[in-house]
Amino acid sequence: MVQFRVIVTLIGLICVFFSFTTYATEHPVYQRTNQEEQSNSQVYIVHCEYPDGDRNTGYQDLDSWYLSFLPATTSDSAREAPRLIYSYRNVLTGFAAKLSPDDLKEMEKMDGFISAHPERLLDLYTTHSVSFFGLHQNMGFWNDSNYGKGVIIGVIDSGIFPDHPSFSDDGMPPPPAKWKGQCEFNVTKCNNKLIGARYFQSSGNGTPWDENGHGTHTASTAAGRFVPGANIFGNANGTAVGVAPLAHIAVYKVCSALTCSESDTLAAMDMAIDDGVDVLSLSLGRLTNNFYQDNIALGAFSAMEKGVFVSCAAGNSGPSSFSTSNEAPWILTVGASTIDRKIKATAVLGNNQELDGESAFQPSDFPPTLLPLAYPGSSASDSNAKYCTPASLSNVNVVGKVVLCEVGITARVDKGKAVKAAGGAAMILMNTESMANTTLAEAHVLPVTHISYADGLKVKEYINSTLIPTATIEFKGTIIGDDRAPVVAGFSSRGPNFASPGILKPDIIGPGVNILAAWHISLENNTNTNSTFNMISGTSMSCPHLSGVAALLKSAHPDWSPAAIKSAIMTTADVLNLGSSLIEDETYLPADVFATGAGHVNPSKANDPGLIYDIEPSDYAPYLCGLNYTDRQVGIILQRKANCSEITSIREGQLNYPSFSIQVRVNPTAQVYSRTVTNVGQANSTYIVEIDSPPGLDVKVEPTTLVFSEVKQKLSYQVTFTPLATRPNTTFNQGSIRWISDKHIVRSPIAVRFFSS
């Protein structure tokens, strides 16, 4: 299974936005030397025991404790002295240091040392999306939640462009008194909207300035102000706004234009907790096999203990199974889906076929005249020719032609650059089979339409049917009203949960395809000017949507815990699309629960969920022991000594989670789990259970009725999952449990996985 997980990691690179390596710069908050890199030294993240065994005692001199683990400076001038880079105070008990293999061997002998591993690289995984999921100005949930007023969202990303109108503080209240953060721009750029901006060691040019646009885009998606007239090349025109426009933003730059480092990300989470954020938004991550070696999970656990809600991207490694990142149950793991807006561009073939695709670049002067149609992939001598690489196009005459190119090898916009440089007039971009119908509207440099895989096969078939194939592209602009939406994006990572199979992941899906949000870097077809908005796609875009929703819920319900907010989001999620059919995946077949999680976020319903499934931080210790982690491994997560022999361990399915993930093995027996719900609706309310049993599994709930007489009252129920004698011929199936009252439907999805051995 681990081997399969590695394969999934490699496959997933096809949809990852950025890939990173690490290097060092100076940072004013942490003292460090700027010595020359040595080939035998690298940054390690070191876990050690808290000085007196329990971090709750508040040991003051952590820096001295951490420094005591560093071996004495060597007399060998050819080696760099070990140096401390970050001292972590909240996210874990430990530090980041530059060490040689010899340094590490010495450290391993010391009392209190637990483990060390080289830091890993992390991948970085709007005008209409907020109205798409039901947020409307001056009414409903936006009004009820005060647009997120008083809540601080910490965005850990590639920095921010502070001068963008999305971050204006006109009419914004000052930050809450608890705020302790800083603004590290060279000049005064922060205000009552952007209340903090920090940068970290490997993040680039020594300021929180965003070098690639990603952080600016995600921050404005979560909490950007109302900006009228937002568009991309005149398309998707409207008023841009983030999900929580009155929430405060604090930005922590951990990614440069090239790299995101694990030690920087941990340091940012550590600092954000101290600064006083309410919500953490991380559109980055990597695949991991367990939680005690997943540093985002460790940081998120500490944040959750302090009441901070953590929202993370599921990853862009779909549609492969077991491809989700950020799988810990104390994290909201967010997949990506489409909205009901398309920027339509239609390929018109010489046989009168019309194939709809998308492009953000929509030239008004492209002639309707049919042009010669070329497919470089017809060349048997160059296997990469179908990808329209510059080298392959040098051997093909595409001057004045429409060129069919396939997605792969090079970036999609770069293919257009290569076609344009070779003299091509336009490009039809054909999807991969795995991405199927997930098409993207991007800022191309020439007339383009990005079409589905099936339509790409039709273009190939037409080319092979005639001696003189021709085509053109008709640009039809912004079209709103796709009843299929939301559709799960092909790139959106899928479960099952690898690190904890008994917890369903992802948790939720949200808008992540063709999202228009703040930008400040020139787009490819107009290099002389900056662009104020751009349209990009990924779970990086869906994550800040849910971070914004969490901020709205935190503002409306300040007493709700992170688990309560997550429960409200999950149990009220939509499972039907705008056409009242089941939500589909990229193939236009009904999406399974490992693609959608609980479903598509419905913020207004989440504001009034009726019942919530709450989890206390202390509830995770029995769960972690139940994963068969060692005492030391559990202690790494809890940041205190753990003794699982003194803890009544629970199976994963017993955690009070708002969903169920059941595994049925050979010679199965019934599995019994309990859940406790808290009434946050009407004081006097009655809920009756409705069960949709997955094929091959009998589901019984006792009691079948829950009668509440007061708000915040807690009641429990028990679920028995009994495998049927006759197994279905499918590996995965799904169902649900719904508690229904006069005013609420509280839904928990059920995933079941059948093992043959």
CSV table of C-alpha atoms in Angstrom, one decimal, residues 332-675:
chain,number,residue,atom,x,y,z
A,332,LEU,CA,-11.0,20.4,7.4
A,333,THR,CA,-9.8,18.8,4.2
A,334,VAL,CA,-11.2,20.5,1.1
A,335,GLY,CA,-11.6,19.2,-2.4
A,336,ALA,CA,-12.4,21.2,-5.6
A,337,SER,CA,-15.5,21.6,-7.8
A,338,THR,CA,-16.7,23.7,-10.6
A,339,ILE,CA,-19.1,26.7,-10.5
A,340,ASP,CA,-21.9,27.4,-12.9
A,341,ARG,CA,-19.9,29.9,-15.0
A,342,LYS,CA,-18.0,29.1,-18.2
A,343,ILE,CA,-15.8,31.3,-20.4
A,344,LYS,CA,-16.9,29.5,-23.5
A,345,ALA,CA,-14.8,29.0,-26.6
A,346,THR,CA,-16.1,26.6,-29.3
A,347,ALA,CA,-14.0,24.6,-31.8
A,348,VAL,CA,-15.8,24.5,-35.1
A,349,LEU,CA,-14.5,21.8,-37.4
A,350,GLY,CA,-14.8,21.6,-41.2
A,351,ASN,CA,-17.4,18.9,-40.9
A,352,ASN,CA,-19.7,21.3,-39.0
A,353,GLN,CA,-19.1,19.7,-35.6
A,354,GLU,CA,-19.1,22.2,-32.7
A,355,LEU,CA,-17.1,21.3,-29.6
A,356,ASP,CA,-17.4,23.6,-26.6
A,357,GLY,CA,-14.4,24.4,-24.5
A,358,GLU,CA,-13.0,27.3,-22.5
A,359,SER,CA,-10.5,30.1,-22.5
A,360,ALA,CA,-10.1,33.3,-20.5
A,361,PHE,CA,-8.5,35.0,-23.5
A,362,GLN,CA,-11.3,35.8,-25.9
A,363,PRO,CA,-10.1,37.9,-28.9
A,364,SER,CA,-12.9,39.9,-30.5
A,365,ASP,CA,-11.1,40.0,-33.9
A,366,PHE,CA,-10.4,36.3,-34.6
A,367,PRO,CA,-11.9,35.6,-38.0
A,368,PRO,CA,-14.6,32.9,-38.4
A,369,THR,CA,-12.8,31.7,-41.5
A,370,LEU,CA,-11.9,28.0,-41.4
A,371,LEU,CA,-8.1,27.5,-41.3
A,372,PRO,CA,-6.0,24.4,-41.9
A,373,LEU,CA,-6.0,22.1,-38.9
A,374,ALA,CA,-2.7,20.4,-37.9
A,375,TYR,CA,-1.9,17.7,-35.4
A,376,PRO,CA,1.8,17.4,-34.6
A,377,GLY,CA,1.1,14.1,-32.9
A,378,SER,CA,0.6,12.4,-36.3
A,379,SER,CA,4.4,12.3,-36.5
A,380,ALA,CA,5.5,8.7,-35.6
A,381,SER,CA,9.1,9.9,-35.1
A,382,ASP,CA,8.5,12.1,-32.1
A,383,SER,CA,6.5,10.7,-29.2
A,384,ASN,CA,6.3,14.2,-27.6
A,385,ALA,CA,5.1,16.0,-30.7
A,386,LYS,CA,1.5,15.7,-29.6
A,387,TYR,CA,2.3,17.9,-26.5
A,388,CYS,CA,3.5,20.7,-28.8
A,389,THR,CA,6.9,21.2,-27.2
A,390,PRO,CA,9.1,23.9,-28.9
A,391,ALA,CA,11.5,21.2,-30.1
A,392,SER,CA,8.7,19.1,-31.7
A,393,LEU,CA,7.1,22.0,-33.4
A,394,SER,CA,10.4,23.0,-35.0
A,395,ASN,CA,9.9,20.0,-37.3
A,396,VAL,CA,6.3,20.7,-38.2
A,397,ASN,CA,4.8,23.4,-40.4
A,398,VAL,CA,2.0,25.0,-38.4
A,399,VAL,CA,2.2,28.5,-39.9
A,400,GLY,CA,-1.3,30.0,-40.2
A,401,LYS,CA,-2.9,26.8,-38.9
A,402,VAL,CA,-5.1,25.8,-36.0
A,403,VAL,CA,-3.0,23.3,-34.0
A,404,LEU,CA,-4.3,20.4,-31.9
A,405,CYS,CA,-2.2,19.9,-28.8
A,406,GLU,CA,-2.6,17.4,-25.9
A,407,VAL,CA,-2.2,18.3,-22.3
A,408,GLY,CA,1.0,17.0,-20.7
A,409,ILE,CA,4.8,17.4,-20.4
A,410,THR,CA,4.7,21.3,-20.5
A,411,ALA,CA,2.3,23.8,-19.0
A,412,ARG,CA,-0.9,24.5,-20.9
A,413,VAL,CA,-0.2,28.2,-21.5
A,414,ASP,CA,3.4,27.3,-22.5
A,415,LYS,CA,2.0,25.1,-25.3
A,416,GLY,CA,0.3,28.1,-26.7
A,417,LYS,CA,3.5,30.1,-26.5
A,418,ALA,CA,5.3,27.4,-28.5
A,419,VAL,CA,2.5,27.3,-31.1
A,420,LYS,CA,2.5,31.1,-31.5
A,421,ALA,CA,6.3,31.2,-31.8
A,422,ALA,CA,6.1,28.6,-34.5
A,423,GLY,CA,3.6,30.7,-36.5
A,424,GLY,CA,0.4,28.9,-35.5
A,425,ALA,CA,-2.8,30.9,-35.7
A,426,ALA,CA,-4.7,29.2,-32.9
A,427,MET,CA,-4.7,26.1,-30.6
A,428,ILE,CA,-7.2,23.4,-29.7
A,429,LEU,CA,-6.1,22.0,-26.4
A,430,MET,CA,-7.2,18.4,-25.7
A,431,ASN,CA,-7.6,17.1,-22.2
A,432,THR,CA,-6.0,14.0,-20.8
A,433,GLU,CA,-8.3,11.0,-20.3
A,434,SER,CA,-7.9,11.3,-16.5
A,435,MET,CA,-9.1,14.9,-16.5
A,436,ALA,CA,-12.0,14.0,-18.8
A,437,ASN,CA,-14.4,17.0,-18.8
A,438,THR,CA,-12.5,19.3,-16.4
A,439,THR,CA,-11.6,22.2,-18.7
A,440,LEU,CA,-9.8,25.4,-17.6
A,441,ALA,CA,-10.2,29.0,-18.7
A,442,GLU,CA,-6.7,30.4,-18.7
A,443,ALA,CA,-4.9,33.5,-19.8
A,444,HIS,CA,-3.6,32.1,-23.2
A,445,VAL,CA,-1.3,34.1,-25.6
A,446,LEU,CA,-3.2,33.2,-28.7
A,447,PRO,CA,-6.8,32.1,-29.6
A,448,VAL,CA,-7.3,28.8,-27.7
A,449,THR,CA,-10.1,26.5,-26.6
A,450,HIS,CA,-9.5,23.8,-24.0
A,451,ILE,CA,-11.8,20.9,-24.7
A,452,SER,CA,-12.6,17.6,-23.0
A,453,TYR,CA,-10.8,14.3,-23.7
A,454,ALA,CA,-13.9,12.9,-25.5
A,455,ASP,CA,-14.1,15.9,-27.8
A,456,GLY,CA,-10.4,15.7,-28.4
A,457,LEU,CA,-10.9,12.2,-29.8
A,458,LYS,CA,-13.6,13.6,-32.1
A,459,VAL,CA,-11.1,16.2,-33.4
A,460,LYS,CA,-8.6,13.4,-34.1
A,461,GLU,CA,-11.2,11.3,-35.8
A,462,TYR,CA,-12.1,14.2,-38.0
A,463,ILE,CA,-8.5,14.8,-38.9
A,464,ASN,CA,-8.1,11.2,-39.9
A,465,SER,CA,-11.3,11.3,-42.0
A,466,THR,CA,-10.2,13.9,-44.5
A,467,LEU,CA,-7.2,15.0,-46.5
A,468,ILE,CA,-7.7,18.7,-45.8
A,469,PRO,CA,-8.9,19.1,-42.2
A,470,THR,CA,-9.9,22.7,-41.2
A,471,ALA,CA,-11.1,24.4,-38.1
A,472,THR,CA,-11.7,27.7,-36.4
A,473,ILE,CA,-12.7,28.9,-32.9
A,474,GLU,CA,-15.7,30.9,-31.9
A,475,PHE,CA,-15.4,32.9,-28.7
A,476,LYS,CA,-18.8,33.2,-26.9
A,477,GLY,CA,-17.7,34.9,-23.6
A,478,THR,CA,-19.1,34.4,-20.2
A,479,ILE,CA,-22.0,32.0,-19.8
A,480,ILE,CA,-23.7,31.5,-16.4
A,481,GLY,CA,-26.2,28.8,-15.7
A,482,ASP,CA,-24.6,25.3,-16.0
A,483,ASP,CA,-27.1,23.0,-14.3
A,484,ARG,CA,-24.4,20.3,-13.9
A,485,ALA,CA,-22.5,22.4,-11.4
A,486,PRO,CA,-20.9,21.7,-9.1
A,487,VAL,CA,-18.9,18.9,-10.7
A,488,VAL,CA,-15.9,17.5,-8.9
A,489,ALA,CA,-12.7,18.6,-10.6
A,490,GLY,CA,-10.6,15.9,-12.2
A,491,PHE,CA,-7.5,17.1,-10.4
A,492,SER,CA,-9.1,17.1,-6.9
A,493,SER,CA,-7.5,14.5,-4.7
A,494,ARG,CA,-9.6,11.5,-3.6
A,495,GLY,CA,-9.8,9.2,-0.6
A,496,PRO,CA,-9.8,6.7,1.0
A,497,ASN,CA,-7.8,8.2,3.8
A,498,PHE,CA,-4.4,6.5,3.8
A,499,ALA,CA,-3.1,7.6,7.2
A,500,SER,CA,-6.4,6.8,9.0
A,501,PRO,CA,-8.8,4.7,6.8
A,502,GLY,CA,-11.6,4.9,9.4
A,503,ILE,CA,-11.9,8.7,8.9
A,504,LEU,CA,-13.5,9.8,5.6
A,505,LYS,CA,-11.5,12.2,3.6
A,506,PRO,CA,-11.8,14.7,1.9
A,507,ASP,CA,-14.4,16.3,4.2
A,508,ILE,CA,-16.0,18.7,1.8
A,509,ILE,CA,-15.8,20.2,-1.7
A,510,GLY,CA,-16.0,23.8,-2.7
A,511,PRO,CA,-15.4,26.1,-5.6
A,512,GLY,CA,-11.9,25.5,-7.1
A,513,VAL,CA,-12.2,25.6,-10.9
A,514,ASN,CA,-11.7,28.9,-12.9
A,515,ILE,CA,-11.8,31.1,-9.8
A,516,LEU,CA,-11.4,34.8,-10.4
A,517,ALA,CA,-9.6,36.6,-7.6
A,518,ALA,CA,-6.9,39.2,-6.9
A,519,TRP,CA,-3.7,39.3,-8.9
A,520,HIS,CA,-0.9,41.7,-9.5
A,521,ILE,CA,1.5,40.0,-12.0
A,522,SER,CA,1.3,40.5,-15.7
A,523,LEU,CA,-0.6,37.8,-17.5
A,524,GLU,CA,1.1,36.0,-20.4
A,525,ASN,CA,-0.5,37.8,-23.3
A,526,ASN,CA,0.1,41.3,-22.0
A,527,THR,CA,3.6,41.4,-20.4
A,528,ASN,CA,3.8,45.2,-20.2
A,529,THR,CA,1.1,45.8,-17.6
A,530,ASN,CA,0.1,44.3,-14.3
A,531,SER,CA,-3.3,42.5,-14.0
A,532,THR,CA,-5.6,43.1,-11.1
A,533,PHE,CA,-7.4,39.8,-11.4
A,534,ASN,CA,-6.7,36.3,-12.7
A,535,MET,CA,-8.5,33.1,-13.1
A,536,ILE,CA,-6.8,29.9,-11.8
A,537,SER,CA,-7.8,26.5,-10.6
A,538,GLY,CA,-6.9,24.0,-7.9
A,539,THR,CA,-7.8,22.8,-4.4
A,540,SER,CA,-5.6,25.9,-3.5
A,541,MET,CA,-8.7,27.9,-4.5
A,542,SER,CA,-11.3,25.8,-2.8
A,543,CYS,CA,-9.5,25.8,0.5
A,544,PRO,CA,-9.8,29.6,1.1
A,545,HIS,CA,-13.5,29.5,0.2
A,546,LEU,CA,-14.0,27.1,3.2
A,547,SER,CA,-11.6,29.2,5.3
A,548,GLY,CA,-13.9,32.1,4.6
A,549,VAL,CA,-17.0,30.1,5.5
A,550,ALA,CA,-15.4,29.1,8.8
A,551,ALA,CA,-14.7,32.7,9.5
A,552,LEU,CA,-18.4,33.6,8.9
A,553,LEU,CA,-19.5,30.7,11.2
A,554,LYS,CA,-16.9,31.8,13.9
A,555,SER,CA,-18.3,35.4,13.7
A,556,ALA,CA,-21.9,34.2,14.0
A,557,HIS,CA,-21.2,31.5,16.6
A,558,PRO,CA,-18.1,32.6,18.6
A,559,ASP,CA,-18.7,29.8,21.2
A,560,TRP,CA,-18.4,27.0,18.6
A,561,SER,CA,-15.3,24.9,18.7
A,562,PRO,CA,-13.3,24.0,15.5
A,563,ALA,CA,-15.0,20.6,15.5
A,564,ALA,CA,-18.4,22.1,15.8
A,565,ILE,CA,-17.7,24.4,12.9
A,566,LYS,CA,-16.5,21.5,10.8
A,567,SER,CA,-19.6,19.5,11.8
A,568,ALA,CA,-21.9,22.3,10.7
A,569,ILE,CA,-20.2,22.5,7.3
A,570,MET,CA,-20.3,18.8,6.7
A,571,THR,CA,-23.8,17.8,7.9
A,572,THR,CA,-25.5,20.5,5.9
A,573,ALA,CA,-23.5,20.0,2.6
A,574,ASP,CA,-25.4,19.6,-0.7
A,575,VAL,CA,-25.3,16.2,-2.5
A,576,LEU,CA,-27.3,17.4,-5.5
A,577,ASN,CA,-26.3,19.7,-8.3
A,578,LEU,CA,-28.2,22.7,-9.6
A,579,GLY,CA,-30.1,20.4,-11.9
A,580,SER,CA,-31.3,18.4,-8.8
A,581,SER,CA,-29.2,15.3,-9.8
A,582,LEU,CA,-26.5,13.7,-7.8
A,583,ILE,CA,-23.2,15.6,-8.0
A,584,GLU,CA,-21.0,14.2,-10.8
A,585,ASP,CA,-17.3,13.7,-11.1
A,586,GLU,CA,-15.1,14.7,-14.1
A,587,THR,CA,-16.5,11.8,-16.2
A,588,TYR,CA,-20.1,13.1,-15.7
A,589,LEU,CA,-21.0,10.0,-13.7
A,590,PRO,CA,-22.3,10.3,-10.1
A,591,ALA,CA,-19.3,11.1,-7.9
A,592,ASP,CA,-18.4,8.8,-5.1
A,593,VAL,CA,-18.0,9.8,-1.5
A,594,PHE,CA,-14.2,9.6,-1.7
A,595,ALA,CA,-14.4,12.5,-4.2
A,596,THR,CA,-17.0,14.6,-2.5
A,597,GLY,CA,-16.7,13.8,1.2
A,598,ALA,CA,-19.9,15.0,2.8
A,599,GLY,CA,-20.8,17.0,-0.4
A,600,HIS,CA,-20.6,20.6,-1.6
A,601,VAL,CA,-20.5,23.4,1.0
A,602,ASN,CA,-23.8,25.3,1.7
A,603,PRO,CA,-22.8,28.2,4.0
A,604,SER,CA,-26.3,29.4,4.8
A,605,LYS,CA,-27.4,25.9,5.9
A,606,ALA,CA,-24.2,25.5,7.9
A,607,ASN,CA,-25.2,28.6,9.9
A,608,ASP,CA,-28.2,26.7,11.2
A,609,PRO,CA,-27.3,23.0,11.3
A,610,GLY,CA,-29.7,21.9,14.0
A,611,LEU,CA,-27.3,19.3,15.6
A,612,ILE,CA,-23.5,19.3,15.7
A,613,TYR,CA,-20.9,16.5,16.4
A,614,ASP,CA,-18.4,18.1,18.8
A,615,ILE,CA,-15.0,16.7,19.7
A,616,GLU,CA,-12.9,17.8,22.7
A,617,PRO,CA,-9.1,18.0,22.1
A,618,SER,CA,-8.7,15.3,24.8
A,619,ASP,CA,-10.8,12.9,22.7
A,620,TYR,CA,-8.0,12.5,20.2
A,621,ALA,CA,-5.7,10.7,22.6
A,622,PRO,CA,-7.8,7.4,22.7
A,623,TYR,CA,-8.2,7.7,18.9
A,624,LEU,CA,-4.4,8.1,18.3
A,625,CYS,CA,-3.7,5.2,20.6
A,626,GLY,CA,-6.2,3.2,18.6
A,627,LEU,CA,-4.1,3.8,15.5
A,628,ASN,CA,-1.5,1.6,17.2
A,629,TYR,CA,1.0,4.4,17.4
A,630,THR,CA,3.7,4.0,20.1
A,631,ASP,CA,3.6,6.1,23.2
A,632,ARG,CA,6.3,8.2,21.8
A,633,GLN,CA,4.5,8.8,18.5
A,634,VAL,CA,1.3,9.8,20.3
A,635,GLY,CA,3.4,12.0,22.5
A,636,ILE,CA,4.8,13.8,19.5
A,637,ILE,CA,1.3,14.8,18.5
A,638,LEU,CA,0.0,15.6,22.0
A,639,GLN,CA,3.2,17.3,23.0
A,640,ARG,CA,3.2,15.6,26.3
A,641,LYS,CA,4.1,12.1,27.6
A,642,ALA,CA,1.5,9.5,26.6
A,643,ASN,CA,1.0,6.0,28.0
A,644,CYS,CA,-1.5,4.2,25.8
A,645,SER,CA,-1.7,1.3,28.3
A,646,GLU,CA,-3.4,3.8,30.7
A,647,ILE,CA,-5.8,5.1,28.0
A,648,THR,CA,-8.9,3.3,26.8
A,649,SER,CA,-8.1,3.2,23.1
A,650,ILE,CA,-10.9,3.5,20.6
A,651,ARG,CA,-11.3,2.4,17.0
A,652,GLU,CA,-11.2,5.2,14.4
A,653,GLY,CA,-14.9,4.8,13.8
A,654,GLN,CA,-15.6,5.7,17.4
A,655,LEU,CA,-14.3,9.2,17.1
A,656,ASN,CA,-17.3,11.6,17.2
A,657,TYR,CA,-16.8,12.5,13.6
A,658,PRO,CA,-19.7,13.7,11.3
A,659,SER,CA,-19.1,10.9,8.8
A,660,PHE,CA,-18.4,7.1,8.8
A,661,SER,CA,-15.8,5.1,7.0
A,662,ILE,CA,-16.3,1.4,7.4
A,663,GLN,CA,-13.9,-1.4,6.3
A,664,VAL,CA,-15.2,-4.9,5.8
A,665,ARG,CA,-12.7,-7.7,5.7
A,666,VAL,CA,-12.7,-11.5,5.4
A,667,ASN,CA,-15.0,-13.2,8.0
A,668,PRO,CA,-16.5,-9.9,8.9
A,669,THR,CA,-18.3,-9.2,12.1
A,670,ALA,CA,-20.7,-6.4,13.0
A,671,GLN,CA,-19.1,-3.1,13.9
A,672,VAL,CA,-20.8,-0.9,16.5
A,673,TYR,CA,-20.0,2.8,17.0
A,674,SER,CA,-21.7,5.5,19.0
A,675,ARG,CA,-22.1,9.2,18.3
